[in-house]
Tab-separated table of C-alpha atoms in Angstrom:
chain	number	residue	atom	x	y	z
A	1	UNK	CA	0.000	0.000	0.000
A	2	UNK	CA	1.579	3.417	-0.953
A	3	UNK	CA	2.099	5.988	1.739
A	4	UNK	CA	0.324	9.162	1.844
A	5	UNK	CA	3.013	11.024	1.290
A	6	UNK	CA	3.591	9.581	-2.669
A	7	UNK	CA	0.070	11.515	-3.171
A	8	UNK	CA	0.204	14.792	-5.309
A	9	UNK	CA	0.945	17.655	-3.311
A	10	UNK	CA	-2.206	20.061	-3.871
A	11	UNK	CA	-0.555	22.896	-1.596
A	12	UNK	CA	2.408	22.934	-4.432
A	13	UNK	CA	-0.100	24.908	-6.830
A	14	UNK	CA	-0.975	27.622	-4.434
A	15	UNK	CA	2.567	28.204	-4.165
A	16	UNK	CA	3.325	27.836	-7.697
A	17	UNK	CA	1.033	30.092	-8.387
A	18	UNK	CA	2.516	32.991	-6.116
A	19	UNK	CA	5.570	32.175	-7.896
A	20	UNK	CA	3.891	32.696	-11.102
A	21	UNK	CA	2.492	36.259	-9.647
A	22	UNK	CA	5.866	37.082	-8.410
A	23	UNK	CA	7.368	36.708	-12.028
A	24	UNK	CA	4.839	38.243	-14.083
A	25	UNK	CA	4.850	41.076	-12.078
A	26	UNK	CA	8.844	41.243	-12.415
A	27	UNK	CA	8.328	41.682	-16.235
A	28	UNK	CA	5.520	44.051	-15.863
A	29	UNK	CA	7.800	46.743	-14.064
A	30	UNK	CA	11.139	45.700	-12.959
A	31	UNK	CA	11.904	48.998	-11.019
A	32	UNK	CA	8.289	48.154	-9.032
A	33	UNK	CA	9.006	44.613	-8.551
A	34	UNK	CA	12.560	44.174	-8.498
A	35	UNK	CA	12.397	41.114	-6.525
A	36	UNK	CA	9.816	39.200	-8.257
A	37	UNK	CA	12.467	37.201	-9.879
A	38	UNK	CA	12.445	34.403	-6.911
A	39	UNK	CA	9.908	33.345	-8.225
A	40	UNK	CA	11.599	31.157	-10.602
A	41	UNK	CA	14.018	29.999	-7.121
A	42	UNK	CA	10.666	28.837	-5.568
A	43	UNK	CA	9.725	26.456	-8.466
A	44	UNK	CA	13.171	25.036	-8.055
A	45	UNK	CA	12.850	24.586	-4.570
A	46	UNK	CA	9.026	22.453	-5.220
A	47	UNK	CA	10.770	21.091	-8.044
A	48	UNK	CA	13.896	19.315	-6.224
A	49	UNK	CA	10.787	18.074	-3.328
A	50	UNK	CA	8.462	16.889	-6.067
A	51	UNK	CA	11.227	14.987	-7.979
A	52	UNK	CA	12.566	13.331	-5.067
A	53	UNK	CA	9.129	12.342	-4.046
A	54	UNK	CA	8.820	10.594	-7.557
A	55	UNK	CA	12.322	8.766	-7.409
A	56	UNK	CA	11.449	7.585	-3.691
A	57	UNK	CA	8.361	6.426	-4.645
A	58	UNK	CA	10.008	4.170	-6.992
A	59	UNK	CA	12.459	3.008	-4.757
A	60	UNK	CA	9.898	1.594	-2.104
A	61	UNK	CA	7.280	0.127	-4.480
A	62	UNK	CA	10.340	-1.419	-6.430
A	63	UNK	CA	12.789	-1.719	-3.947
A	64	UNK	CA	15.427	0.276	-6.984
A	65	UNK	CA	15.285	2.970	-9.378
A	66	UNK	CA	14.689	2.816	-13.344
A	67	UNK	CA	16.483	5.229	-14.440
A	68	UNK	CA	15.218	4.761	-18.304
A	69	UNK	CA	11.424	4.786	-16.558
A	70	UNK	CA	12.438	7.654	-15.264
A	71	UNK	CA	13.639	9.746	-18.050
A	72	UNK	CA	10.663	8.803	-20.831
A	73	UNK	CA	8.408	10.030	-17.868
A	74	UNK	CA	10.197	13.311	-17.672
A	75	UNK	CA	10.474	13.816	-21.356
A	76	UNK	CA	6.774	12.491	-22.084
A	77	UNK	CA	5.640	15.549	-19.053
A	78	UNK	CA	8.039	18.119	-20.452
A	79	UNK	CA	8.724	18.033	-24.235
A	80	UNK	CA	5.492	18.033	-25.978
A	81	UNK	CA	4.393	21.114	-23.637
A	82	UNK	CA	8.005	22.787	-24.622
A	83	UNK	CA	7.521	21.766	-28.471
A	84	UNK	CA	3.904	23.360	-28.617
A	85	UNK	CA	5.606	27.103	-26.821
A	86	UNK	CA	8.191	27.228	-29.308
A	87	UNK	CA	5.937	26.248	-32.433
A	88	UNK	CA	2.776	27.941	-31.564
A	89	UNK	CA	5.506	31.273	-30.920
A	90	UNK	CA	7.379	30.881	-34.238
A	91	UNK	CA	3.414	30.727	-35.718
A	92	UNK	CA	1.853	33.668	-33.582
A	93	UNK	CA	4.381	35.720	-31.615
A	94	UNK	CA	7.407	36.050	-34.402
A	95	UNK	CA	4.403	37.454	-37.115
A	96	UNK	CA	3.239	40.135	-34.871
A	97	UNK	CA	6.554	41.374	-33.499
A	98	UNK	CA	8.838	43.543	-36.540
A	99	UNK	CA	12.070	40.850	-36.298
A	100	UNK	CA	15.646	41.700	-38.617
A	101	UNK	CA	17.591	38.930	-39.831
A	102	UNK	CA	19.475	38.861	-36.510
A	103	UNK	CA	16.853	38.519	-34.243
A	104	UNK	CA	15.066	35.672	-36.389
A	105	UNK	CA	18.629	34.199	-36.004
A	106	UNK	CA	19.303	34.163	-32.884
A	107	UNK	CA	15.416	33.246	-32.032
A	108	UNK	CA	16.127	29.905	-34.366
A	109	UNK	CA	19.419	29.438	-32.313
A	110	UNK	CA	17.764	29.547	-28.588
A	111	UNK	CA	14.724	27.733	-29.588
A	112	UNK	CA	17.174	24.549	-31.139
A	113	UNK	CA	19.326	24.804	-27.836
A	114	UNK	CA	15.885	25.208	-25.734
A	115	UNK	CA	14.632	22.048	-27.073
A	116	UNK	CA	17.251	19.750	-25.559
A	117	UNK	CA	17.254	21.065	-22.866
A	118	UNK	CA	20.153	23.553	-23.715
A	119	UNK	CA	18.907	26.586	-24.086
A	120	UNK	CA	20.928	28.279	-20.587
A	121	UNK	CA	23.892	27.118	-21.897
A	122	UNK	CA	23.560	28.984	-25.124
A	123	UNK	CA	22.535	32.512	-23.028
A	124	UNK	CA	25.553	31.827	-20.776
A	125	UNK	CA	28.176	31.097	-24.115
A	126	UNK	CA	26.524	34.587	-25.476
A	127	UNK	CA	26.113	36.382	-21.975
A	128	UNK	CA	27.474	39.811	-23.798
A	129	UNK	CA	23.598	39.163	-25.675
A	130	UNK	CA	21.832	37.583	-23.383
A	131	UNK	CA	22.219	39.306	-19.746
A	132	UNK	CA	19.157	38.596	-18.116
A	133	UNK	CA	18.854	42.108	-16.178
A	134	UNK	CA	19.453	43.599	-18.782
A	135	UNK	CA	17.471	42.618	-21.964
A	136	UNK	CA	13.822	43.472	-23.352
A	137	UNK	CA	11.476	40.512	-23.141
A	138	UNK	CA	10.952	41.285	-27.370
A	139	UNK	CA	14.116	40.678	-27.993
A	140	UNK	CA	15.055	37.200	-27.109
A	141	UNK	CA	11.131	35.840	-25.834
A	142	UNK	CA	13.130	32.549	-25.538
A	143	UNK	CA	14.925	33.099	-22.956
A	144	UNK	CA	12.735	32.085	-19.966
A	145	UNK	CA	13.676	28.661	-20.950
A	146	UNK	CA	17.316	29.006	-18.760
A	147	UNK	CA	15.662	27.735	-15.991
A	148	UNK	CA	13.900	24.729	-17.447
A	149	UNK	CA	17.133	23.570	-19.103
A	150	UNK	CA	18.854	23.994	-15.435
A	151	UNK	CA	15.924	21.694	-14.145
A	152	UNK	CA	16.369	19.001	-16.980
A	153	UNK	CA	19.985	18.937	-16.518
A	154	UNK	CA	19.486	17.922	-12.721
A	155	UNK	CA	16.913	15.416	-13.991
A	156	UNK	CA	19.883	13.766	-15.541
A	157	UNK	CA	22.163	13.733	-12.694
A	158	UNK	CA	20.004	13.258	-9.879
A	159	UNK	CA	18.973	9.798	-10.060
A	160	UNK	CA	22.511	8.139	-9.959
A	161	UNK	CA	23.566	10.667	-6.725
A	162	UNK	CA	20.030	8.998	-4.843
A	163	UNK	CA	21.480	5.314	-6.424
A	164	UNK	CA	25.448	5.961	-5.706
A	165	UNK	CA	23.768	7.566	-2.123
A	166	UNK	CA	22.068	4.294	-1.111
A	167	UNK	CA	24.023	2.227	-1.901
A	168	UNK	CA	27.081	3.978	-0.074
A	169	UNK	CA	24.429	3.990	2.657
A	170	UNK	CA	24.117	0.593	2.631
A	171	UNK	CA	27.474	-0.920	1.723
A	172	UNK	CA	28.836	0.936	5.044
A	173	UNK	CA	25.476	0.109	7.471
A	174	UNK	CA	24.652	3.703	7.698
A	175	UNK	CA	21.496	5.570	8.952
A	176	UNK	CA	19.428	7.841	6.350
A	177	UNK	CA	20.211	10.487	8.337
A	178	UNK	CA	24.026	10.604	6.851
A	179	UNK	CA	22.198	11.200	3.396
A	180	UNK	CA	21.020	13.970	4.891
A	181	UNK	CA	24.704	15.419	5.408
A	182	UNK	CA	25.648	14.214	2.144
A	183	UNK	CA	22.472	16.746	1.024
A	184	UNK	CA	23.606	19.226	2.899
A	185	UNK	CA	27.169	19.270	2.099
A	186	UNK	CA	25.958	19.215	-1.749
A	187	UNK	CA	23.787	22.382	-0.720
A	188	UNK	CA	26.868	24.323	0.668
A	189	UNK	CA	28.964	23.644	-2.294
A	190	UNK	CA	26.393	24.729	-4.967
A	191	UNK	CA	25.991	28.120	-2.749
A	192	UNK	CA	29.538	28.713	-2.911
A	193	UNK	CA	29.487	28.521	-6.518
A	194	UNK	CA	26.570	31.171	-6.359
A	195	UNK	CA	27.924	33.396	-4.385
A	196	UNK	CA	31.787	33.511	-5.725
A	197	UNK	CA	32.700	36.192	-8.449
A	198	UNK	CA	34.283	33.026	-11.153
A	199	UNK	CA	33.343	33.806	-14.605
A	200	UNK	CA	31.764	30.249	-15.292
A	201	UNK	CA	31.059	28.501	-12.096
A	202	UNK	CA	28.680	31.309	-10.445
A	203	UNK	CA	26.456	32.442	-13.074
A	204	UNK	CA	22.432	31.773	-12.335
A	205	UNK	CA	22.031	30.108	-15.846
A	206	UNK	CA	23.945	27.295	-14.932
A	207	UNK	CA	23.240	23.895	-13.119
A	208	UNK	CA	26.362	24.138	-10.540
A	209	UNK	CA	24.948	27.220	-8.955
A	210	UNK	CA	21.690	26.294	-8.748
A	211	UNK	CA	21.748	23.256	-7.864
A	212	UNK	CA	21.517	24.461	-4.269
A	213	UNK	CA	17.727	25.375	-4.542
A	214	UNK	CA	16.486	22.081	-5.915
A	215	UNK	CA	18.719	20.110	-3.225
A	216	UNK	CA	16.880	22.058	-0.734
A	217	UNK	CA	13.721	20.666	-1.731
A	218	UNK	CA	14.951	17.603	-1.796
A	219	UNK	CA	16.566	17.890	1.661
A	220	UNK	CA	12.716	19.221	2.983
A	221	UNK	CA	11.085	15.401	1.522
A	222	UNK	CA	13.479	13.592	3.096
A	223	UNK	CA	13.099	15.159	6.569
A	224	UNK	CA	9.438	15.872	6.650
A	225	UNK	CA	8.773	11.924	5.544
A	226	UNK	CA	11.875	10.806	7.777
A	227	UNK	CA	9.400	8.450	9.860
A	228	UNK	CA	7.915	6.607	7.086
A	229	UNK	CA	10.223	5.903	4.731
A	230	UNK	CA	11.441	2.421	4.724
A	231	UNK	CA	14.801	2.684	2.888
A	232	UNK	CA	16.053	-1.187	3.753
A	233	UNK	CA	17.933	-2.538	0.630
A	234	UNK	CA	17.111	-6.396	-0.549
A	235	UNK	CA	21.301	-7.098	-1.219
């Protein structure tokens, strides 16, 4: 019988719906709402909780992870809703706005790197272009899709640090509790990569200093559900 806790977290829309609020009203007026930016932190931080909720509940139905399960399901919930954006805005949006050669150019470019996932690698490589504080939402539309391509890019690491995790865990008899450190030490790490002045390592488009947002909602499901998870290993 599955726990309550694998049940879909209703509360998660009221927040993500603030978060929504928050960056709307950040593109509205910047100077008004000069903060409302978090709101793309806060849909990290429900997106690291929601995504280890998924991989957990696979681990103690199935007693391990599919990794390949686990990837088709992310790409079957994300990519068709990415591929209709960027088609029904090449159809609609790109007719309606006055584009030069450039733009359309650089619009093609972002949308190809957007689509696998991509696309905040390609503002980061062109960050003399692409400065987020410092760009007109005409002039590349695309380039809210940083943050999903940070998310899909922990996606792809995530599972093996839960598998490598447990079974370190297990190998050396150890309490989930010492996950919890391992979380936390991940959490630091990332933060010092956000916080330091390096060129590459502590830009917001990128996965290394981010990570520490989604950790932390990974870190809140695994000590809110601390007393009902059953994390005993079959060898």
């Amino acid at each position: 019988m599955q726990s309550n806790f694998f049940k879909y977290q209703a509360h998660f829309d009221s927040i993500r719906a603030i978060a929504v609020i928050f960056v709307l009203l950040y593109h509205l007026n910047k100077e008004i709402f000069p903060f409302g930016y978090i709101g793309v932190d806060i849909f990290f931080v429900i997106s690291g909780y929601v995504i280890t909720q998924t991989l957990i509940k696979q681990f103690y139905i199935n007693k391990k992870i599919y990794i390949l399960e686990f990837y088709i399901k992310r790409l079957l919930r994300l990519f068709p809703t990415l591929l209709t954006v960027i088609l029904v805005f090449f159809f609609v949006y790109i007719l309606i706005v006055p584009y030069g050669d450039f733009e359309y150019l650089i619009t093609l470019k972002s949308a190809f790197f957007s689509i696998f996932g991509l696309g905040n690698f390609y503002f980061f490589s062109n960050i003399d272009q692409f400065n987020y504080f410092h760009i007109t939402d005409n002039s590349v539309p695309l380039i809210h899709t940083w943050s999903l391509g940070v998310e899909e890019q922990f996606y792809f690491i995530y599972p093996f640090l839960i598998i490598l995790s447990f079974w370190t865990l297990n190998l050396f008899k150890k309490k989930i509790e010492n996950f919890y450190l391992v979380i936390f030490f991940l959490i630091i790490i990332s933060f010092l990569f956000f916080t330091t002045n390096h060129p590459f390592w502590s830009h917001f488009y990128l996965p290394f200093s981010r990570a520490w947002e989604i950790l932390c909602g990974s870190l809140i499901f695994f000590i809110k559900e601390k007393n009902i998870i059953n994390f005993k290993k079959n060898k």
